[in-house]
Short mmCIF file of N, CA and C in Angstrom, two decimals:
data_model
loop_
_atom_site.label_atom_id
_atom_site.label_comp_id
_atom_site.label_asym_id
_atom_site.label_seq_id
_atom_site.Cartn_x
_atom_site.Cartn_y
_atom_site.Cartn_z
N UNK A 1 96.26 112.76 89.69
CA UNK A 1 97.15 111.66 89.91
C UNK A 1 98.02 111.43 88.70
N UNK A 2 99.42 111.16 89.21
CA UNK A 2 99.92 110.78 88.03
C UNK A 2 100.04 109.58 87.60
N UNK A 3 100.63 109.21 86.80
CA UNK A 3 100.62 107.31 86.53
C UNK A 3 102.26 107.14 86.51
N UNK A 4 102.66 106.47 87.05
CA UNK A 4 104.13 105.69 87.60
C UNK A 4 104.18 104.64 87.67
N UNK A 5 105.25 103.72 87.79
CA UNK A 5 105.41 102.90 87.65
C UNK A 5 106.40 102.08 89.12
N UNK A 6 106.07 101.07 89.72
CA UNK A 6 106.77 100.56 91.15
C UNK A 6 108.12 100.15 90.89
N UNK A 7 108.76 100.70 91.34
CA UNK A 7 110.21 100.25 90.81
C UNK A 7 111.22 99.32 91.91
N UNK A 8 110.61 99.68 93.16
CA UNK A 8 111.03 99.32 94.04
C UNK A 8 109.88 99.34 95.75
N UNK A 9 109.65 98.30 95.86
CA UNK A 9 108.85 98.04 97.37
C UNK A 9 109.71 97.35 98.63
N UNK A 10 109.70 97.69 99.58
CA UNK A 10 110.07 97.46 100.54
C UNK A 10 109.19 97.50 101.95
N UNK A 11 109.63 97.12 102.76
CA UNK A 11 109.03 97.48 103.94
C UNK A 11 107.97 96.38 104.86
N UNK A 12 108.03 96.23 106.07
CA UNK A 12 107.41 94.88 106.54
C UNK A 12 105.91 95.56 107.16
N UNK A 13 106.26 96.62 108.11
CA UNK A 13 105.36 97.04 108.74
C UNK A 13 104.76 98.78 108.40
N UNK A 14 105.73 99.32 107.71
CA UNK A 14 105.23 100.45 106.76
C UNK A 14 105.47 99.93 105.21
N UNK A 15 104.66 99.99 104.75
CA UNK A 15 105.03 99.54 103.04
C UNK A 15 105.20 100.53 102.49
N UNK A 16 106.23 100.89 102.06
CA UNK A 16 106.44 101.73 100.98
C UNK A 16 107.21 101.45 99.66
N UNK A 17 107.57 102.41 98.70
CA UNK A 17 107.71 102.39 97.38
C UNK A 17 108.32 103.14 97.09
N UNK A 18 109.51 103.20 95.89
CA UNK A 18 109.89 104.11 94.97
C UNK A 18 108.81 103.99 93.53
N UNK A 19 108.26 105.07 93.30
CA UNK A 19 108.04 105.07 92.05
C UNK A 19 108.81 106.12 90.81
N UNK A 20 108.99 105.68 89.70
CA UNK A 20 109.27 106.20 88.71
C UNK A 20 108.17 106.79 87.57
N UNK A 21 108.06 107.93 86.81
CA UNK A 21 107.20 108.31 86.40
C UNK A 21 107.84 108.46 85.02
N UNK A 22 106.63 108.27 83.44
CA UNK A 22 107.39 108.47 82.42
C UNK A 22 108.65 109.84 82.03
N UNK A 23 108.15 110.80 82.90
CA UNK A 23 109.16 112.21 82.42
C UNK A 23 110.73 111.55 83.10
N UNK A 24 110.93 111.02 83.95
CA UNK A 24 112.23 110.39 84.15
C UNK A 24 112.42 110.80 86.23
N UNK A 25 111.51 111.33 86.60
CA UNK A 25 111.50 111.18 87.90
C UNK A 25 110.96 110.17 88.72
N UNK A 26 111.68 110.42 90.14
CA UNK A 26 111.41 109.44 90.68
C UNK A 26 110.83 109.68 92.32
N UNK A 27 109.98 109.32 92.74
CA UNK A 27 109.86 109.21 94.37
C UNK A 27 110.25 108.62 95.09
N UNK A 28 110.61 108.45 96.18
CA UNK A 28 110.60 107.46 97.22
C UNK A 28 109.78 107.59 98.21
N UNK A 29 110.19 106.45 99.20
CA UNK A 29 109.27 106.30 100.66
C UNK A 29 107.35 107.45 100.46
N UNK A 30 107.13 106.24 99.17
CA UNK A 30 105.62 106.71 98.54
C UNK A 30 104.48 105.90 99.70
N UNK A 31 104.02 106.35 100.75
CA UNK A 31 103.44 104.75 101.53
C UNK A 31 102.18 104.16 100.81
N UNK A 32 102.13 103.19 101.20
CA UNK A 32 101.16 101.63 99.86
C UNK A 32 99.71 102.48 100.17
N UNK A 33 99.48 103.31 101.24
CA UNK A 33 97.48 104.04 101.10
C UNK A 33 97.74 105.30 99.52
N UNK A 34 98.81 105.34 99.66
CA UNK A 34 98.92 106.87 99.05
C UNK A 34 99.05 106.24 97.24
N UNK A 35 98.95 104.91 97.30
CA UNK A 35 99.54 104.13 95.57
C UNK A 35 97.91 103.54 95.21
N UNK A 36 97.39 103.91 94.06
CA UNK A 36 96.47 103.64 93.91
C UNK A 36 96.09 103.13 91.85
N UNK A 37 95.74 101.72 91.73
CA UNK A 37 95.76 101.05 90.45
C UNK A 37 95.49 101.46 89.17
N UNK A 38 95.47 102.01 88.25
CA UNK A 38 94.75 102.66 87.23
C UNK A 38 93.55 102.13 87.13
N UNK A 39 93.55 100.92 87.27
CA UNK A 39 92.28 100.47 86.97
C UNK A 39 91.13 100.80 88.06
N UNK A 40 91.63 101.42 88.84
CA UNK A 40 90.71 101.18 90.16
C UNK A 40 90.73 103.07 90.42
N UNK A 41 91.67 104.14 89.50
CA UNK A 41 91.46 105.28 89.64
C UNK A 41 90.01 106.06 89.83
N UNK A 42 89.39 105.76 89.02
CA UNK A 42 88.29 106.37 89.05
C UNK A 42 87.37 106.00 90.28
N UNK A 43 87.63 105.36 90.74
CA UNK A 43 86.68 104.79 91.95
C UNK A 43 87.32 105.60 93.16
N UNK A 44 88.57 105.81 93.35
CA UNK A 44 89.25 106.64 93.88
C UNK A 44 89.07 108.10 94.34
N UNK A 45 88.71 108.41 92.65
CA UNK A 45 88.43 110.27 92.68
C UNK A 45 87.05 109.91 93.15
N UNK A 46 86.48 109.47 92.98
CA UNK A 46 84.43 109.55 93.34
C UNK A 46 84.72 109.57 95.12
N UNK A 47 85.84 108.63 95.48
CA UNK A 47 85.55 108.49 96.79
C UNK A 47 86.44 109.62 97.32
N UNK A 48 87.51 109.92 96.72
CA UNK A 48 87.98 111.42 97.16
C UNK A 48 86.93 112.67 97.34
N UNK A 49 86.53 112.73 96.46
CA UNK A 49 85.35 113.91 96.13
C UNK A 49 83.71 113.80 97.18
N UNK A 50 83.54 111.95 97.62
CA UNK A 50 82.48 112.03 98.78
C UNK A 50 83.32 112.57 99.72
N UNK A 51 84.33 112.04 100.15
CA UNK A 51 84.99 112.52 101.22
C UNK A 51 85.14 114.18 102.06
N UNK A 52 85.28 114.68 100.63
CA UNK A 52 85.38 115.93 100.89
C UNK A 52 83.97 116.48 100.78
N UNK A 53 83.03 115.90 100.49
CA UNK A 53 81.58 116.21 100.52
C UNK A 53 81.19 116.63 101.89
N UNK A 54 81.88 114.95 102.41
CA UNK A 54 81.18 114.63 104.27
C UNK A 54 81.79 115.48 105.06
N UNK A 55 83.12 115.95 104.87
CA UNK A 55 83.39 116.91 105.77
C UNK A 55 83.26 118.52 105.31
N UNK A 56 83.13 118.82 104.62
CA UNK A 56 82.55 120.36 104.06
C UNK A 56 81.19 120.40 104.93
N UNK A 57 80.43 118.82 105.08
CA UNK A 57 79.05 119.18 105.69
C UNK A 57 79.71 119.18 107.16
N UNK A 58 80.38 118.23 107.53
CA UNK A 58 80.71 118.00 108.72
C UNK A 58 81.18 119.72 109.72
N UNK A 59 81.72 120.20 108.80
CA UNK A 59 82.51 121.56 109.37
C UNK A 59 81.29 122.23 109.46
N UNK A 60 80.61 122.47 108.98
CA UNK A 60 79.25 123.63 108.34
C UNK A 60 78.55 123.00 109.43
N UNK A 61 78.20 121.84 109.25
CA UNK A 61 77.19 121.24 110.68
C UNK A 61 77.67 121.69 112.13
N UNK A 62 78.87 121.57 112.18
CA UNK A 62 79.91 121.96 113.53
C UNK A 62 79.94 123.56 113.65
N UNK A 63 79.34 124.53 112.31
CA UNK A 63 79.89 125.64 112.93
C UNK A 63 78.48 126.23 113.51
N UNK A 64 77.48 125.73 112.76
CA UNK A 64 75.93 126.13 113.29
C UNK A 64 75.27 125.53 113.96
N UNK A 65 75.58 124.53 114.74
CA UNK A 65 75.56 123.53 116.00
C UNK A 65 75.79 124.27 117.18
N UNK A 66 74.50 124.91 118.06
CA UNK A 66 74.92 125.44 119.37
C UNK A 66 76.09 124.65 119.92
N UNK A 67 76.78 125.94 120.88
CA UNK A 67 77.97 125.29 122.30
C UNK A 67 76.88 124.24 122.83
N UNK A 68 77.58 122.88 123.03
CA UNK A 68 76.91 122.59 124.45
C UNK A 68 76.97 122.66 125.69
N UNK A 69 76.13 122.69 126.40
CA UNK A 69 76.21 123.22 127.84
C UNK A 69 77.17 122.66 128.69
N UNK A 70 77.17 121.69 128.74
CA UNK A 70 78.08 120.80 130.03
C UNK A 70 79.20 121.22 129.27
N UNK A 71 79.93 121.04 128.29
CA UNK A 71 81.27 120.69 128.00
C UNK A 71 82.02 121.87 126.54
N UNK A 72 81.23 123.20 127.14
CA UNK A 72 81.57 123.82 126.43
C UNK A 72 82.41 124.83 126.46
N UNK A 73 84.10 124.63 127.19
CA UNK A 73 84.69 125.64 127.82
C UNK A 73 86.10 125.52 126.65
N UNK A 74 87.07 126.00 127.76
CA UNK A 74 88.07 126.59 126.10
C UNK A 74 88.18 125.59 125.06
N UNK A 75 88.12 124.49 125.10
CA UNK A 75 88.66 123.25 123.96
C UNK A 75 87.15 123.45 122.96
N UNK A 76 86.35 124.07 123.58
CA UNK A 76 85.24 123.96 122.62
C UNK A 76 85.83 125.73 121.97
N UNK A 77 86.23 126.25 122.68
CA UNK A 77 85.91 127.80 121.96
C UNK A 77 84.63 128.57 121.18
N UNK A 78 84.10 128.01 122.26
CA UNK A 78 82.41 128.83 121.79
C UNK A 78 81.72 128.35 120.63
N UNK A 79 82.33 126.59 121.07
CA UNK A 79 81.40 125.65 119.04
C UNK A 79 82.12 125.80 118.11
N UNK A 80 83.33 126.67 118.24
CA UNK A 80 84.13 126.71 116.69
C UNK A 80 84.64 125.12 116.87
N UNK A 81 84.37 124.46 115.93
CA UNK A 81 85.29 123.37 115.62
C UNK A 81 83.93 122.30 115.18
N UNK A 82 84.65 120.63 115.39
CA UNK A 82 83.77 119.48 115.39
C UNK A 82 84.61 118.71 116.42
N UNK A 83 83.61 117.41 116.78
CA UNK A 83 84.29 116.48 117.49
C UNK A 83 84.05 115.48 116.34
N UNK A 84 84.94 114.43 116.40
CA UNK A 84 85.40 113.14 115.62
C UNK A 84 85.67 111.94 116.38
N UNK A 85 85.06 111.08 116.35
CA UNK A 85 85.42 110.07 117.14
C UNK A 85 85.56 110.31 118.72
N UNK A 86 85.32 111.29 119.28
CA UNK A 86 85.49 111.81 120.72
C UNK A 86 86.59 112.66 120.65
N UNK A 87 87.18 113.09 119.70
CA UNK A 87 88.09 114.14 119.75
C UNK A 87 87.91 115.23 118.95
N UNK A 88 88.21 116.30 119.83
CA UNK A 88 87.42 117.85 119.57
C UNK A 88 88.85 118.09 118.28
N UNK A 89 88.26 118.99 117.42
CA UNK A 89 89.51 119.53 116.44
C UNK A 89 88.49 120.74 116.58
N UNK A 90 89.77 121.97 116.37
CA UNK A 90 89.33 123.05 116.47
C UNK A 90 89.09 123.54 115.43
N UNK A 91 88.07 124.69 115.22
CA UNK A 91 88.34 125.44 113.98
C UNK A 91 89.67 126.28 113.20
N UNK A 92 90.01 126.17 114.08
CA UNK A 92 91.09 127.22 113.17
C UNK A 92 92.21 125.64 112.64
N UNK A 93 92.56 124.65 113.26
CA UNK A 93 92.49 123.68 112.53
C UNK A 93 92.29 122.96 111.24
N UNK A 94 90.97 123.22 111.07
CA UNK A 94 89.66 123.09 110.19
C UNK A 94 90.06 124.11 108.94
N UNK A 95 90.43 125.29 109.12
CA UNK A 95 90.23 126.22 108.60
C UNK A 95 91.66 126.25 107.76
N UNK A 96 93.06 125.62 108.87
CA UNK A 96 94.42 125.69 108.13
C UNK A 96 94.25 124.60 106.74
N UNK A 97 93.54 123.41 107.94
CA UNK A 97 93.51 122.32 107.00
C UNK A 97 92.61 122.21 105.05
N UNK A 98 91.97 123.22 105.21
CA UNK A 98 91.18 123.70 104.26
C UNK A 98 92.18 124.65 102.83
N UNK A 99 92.60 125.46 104.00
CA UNK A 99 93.55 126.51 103.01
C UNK A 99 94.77 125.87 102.13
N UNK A 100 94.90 124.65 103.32
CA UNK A 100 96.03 123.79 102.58
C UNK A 100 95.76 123.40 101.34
N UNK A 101 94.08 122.26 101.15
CA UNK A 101 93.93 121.74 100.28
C UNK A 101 93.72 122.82 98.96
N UNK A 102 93.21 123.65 99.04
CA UNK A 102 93.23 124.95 98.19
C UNK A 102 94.13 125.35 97.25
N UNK A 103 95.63 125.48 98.44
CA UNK A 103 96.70 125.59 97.87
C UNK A 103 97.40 124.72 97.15
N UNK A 104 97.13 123.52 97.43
CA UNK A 104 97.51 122.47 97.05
C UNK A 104 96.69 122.46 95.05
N UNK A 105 95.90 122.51 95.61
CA UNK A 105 94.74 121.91 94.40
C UNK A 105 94.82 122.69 93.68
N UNK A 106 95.27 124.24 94.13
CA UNK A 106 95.13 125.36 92.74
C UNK A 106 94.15 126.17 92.48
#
């Protein structure tokens, strides 16, 4: 994370932000989940890092989790994936969404 500064807020029902950062750049349309306090950073990364705990298990649980019987036809693809809240995400999904963070992270 970097540290910036709010330079500008707007917005009634999406909140968003320009921020400015010391090197002399600037963002916009930053939304208010994605802005997070210095003081309150570290509580942040711990809960970033469970997060990605619960679903590393979540995927791994989903991939060695027999098909189930009644409801196991193409949207299941033979157990590749998880369901969430009642909605199936597939593996290969799972798998883009993974490569992303990777790439992202370095």
């Amino acid at each position: 994370g970097s540290q910036g500064k709010v330079a500008v807020a707007n917005g009634m029902t999406w909140k968003r932000y320009w921020v400015r950062f010391p090197d002399g750049n600037a963002i916009g349309h930053v939304d208010h989940a994605s802005l997070v306090s210095a003081k309150d950073y570290d509580v942040f990364v711990v809960a970033r890092e469970r997060e990605a705990e619960e679903a590393a298990k979540a995927a791994e649980a989903a991939a060695n989790a027999p098909a189930e019987s009644a409801g196991g036809g193409a949207a299941a693809g033979g157990g590749a994936g998880v369901e969430v809240n009642g909605v199936f995400i597939a593996q290969t999904w799972l798998d883009k969404s993974a490569a992303a963070r990777a790439r992202i992270q370095g």
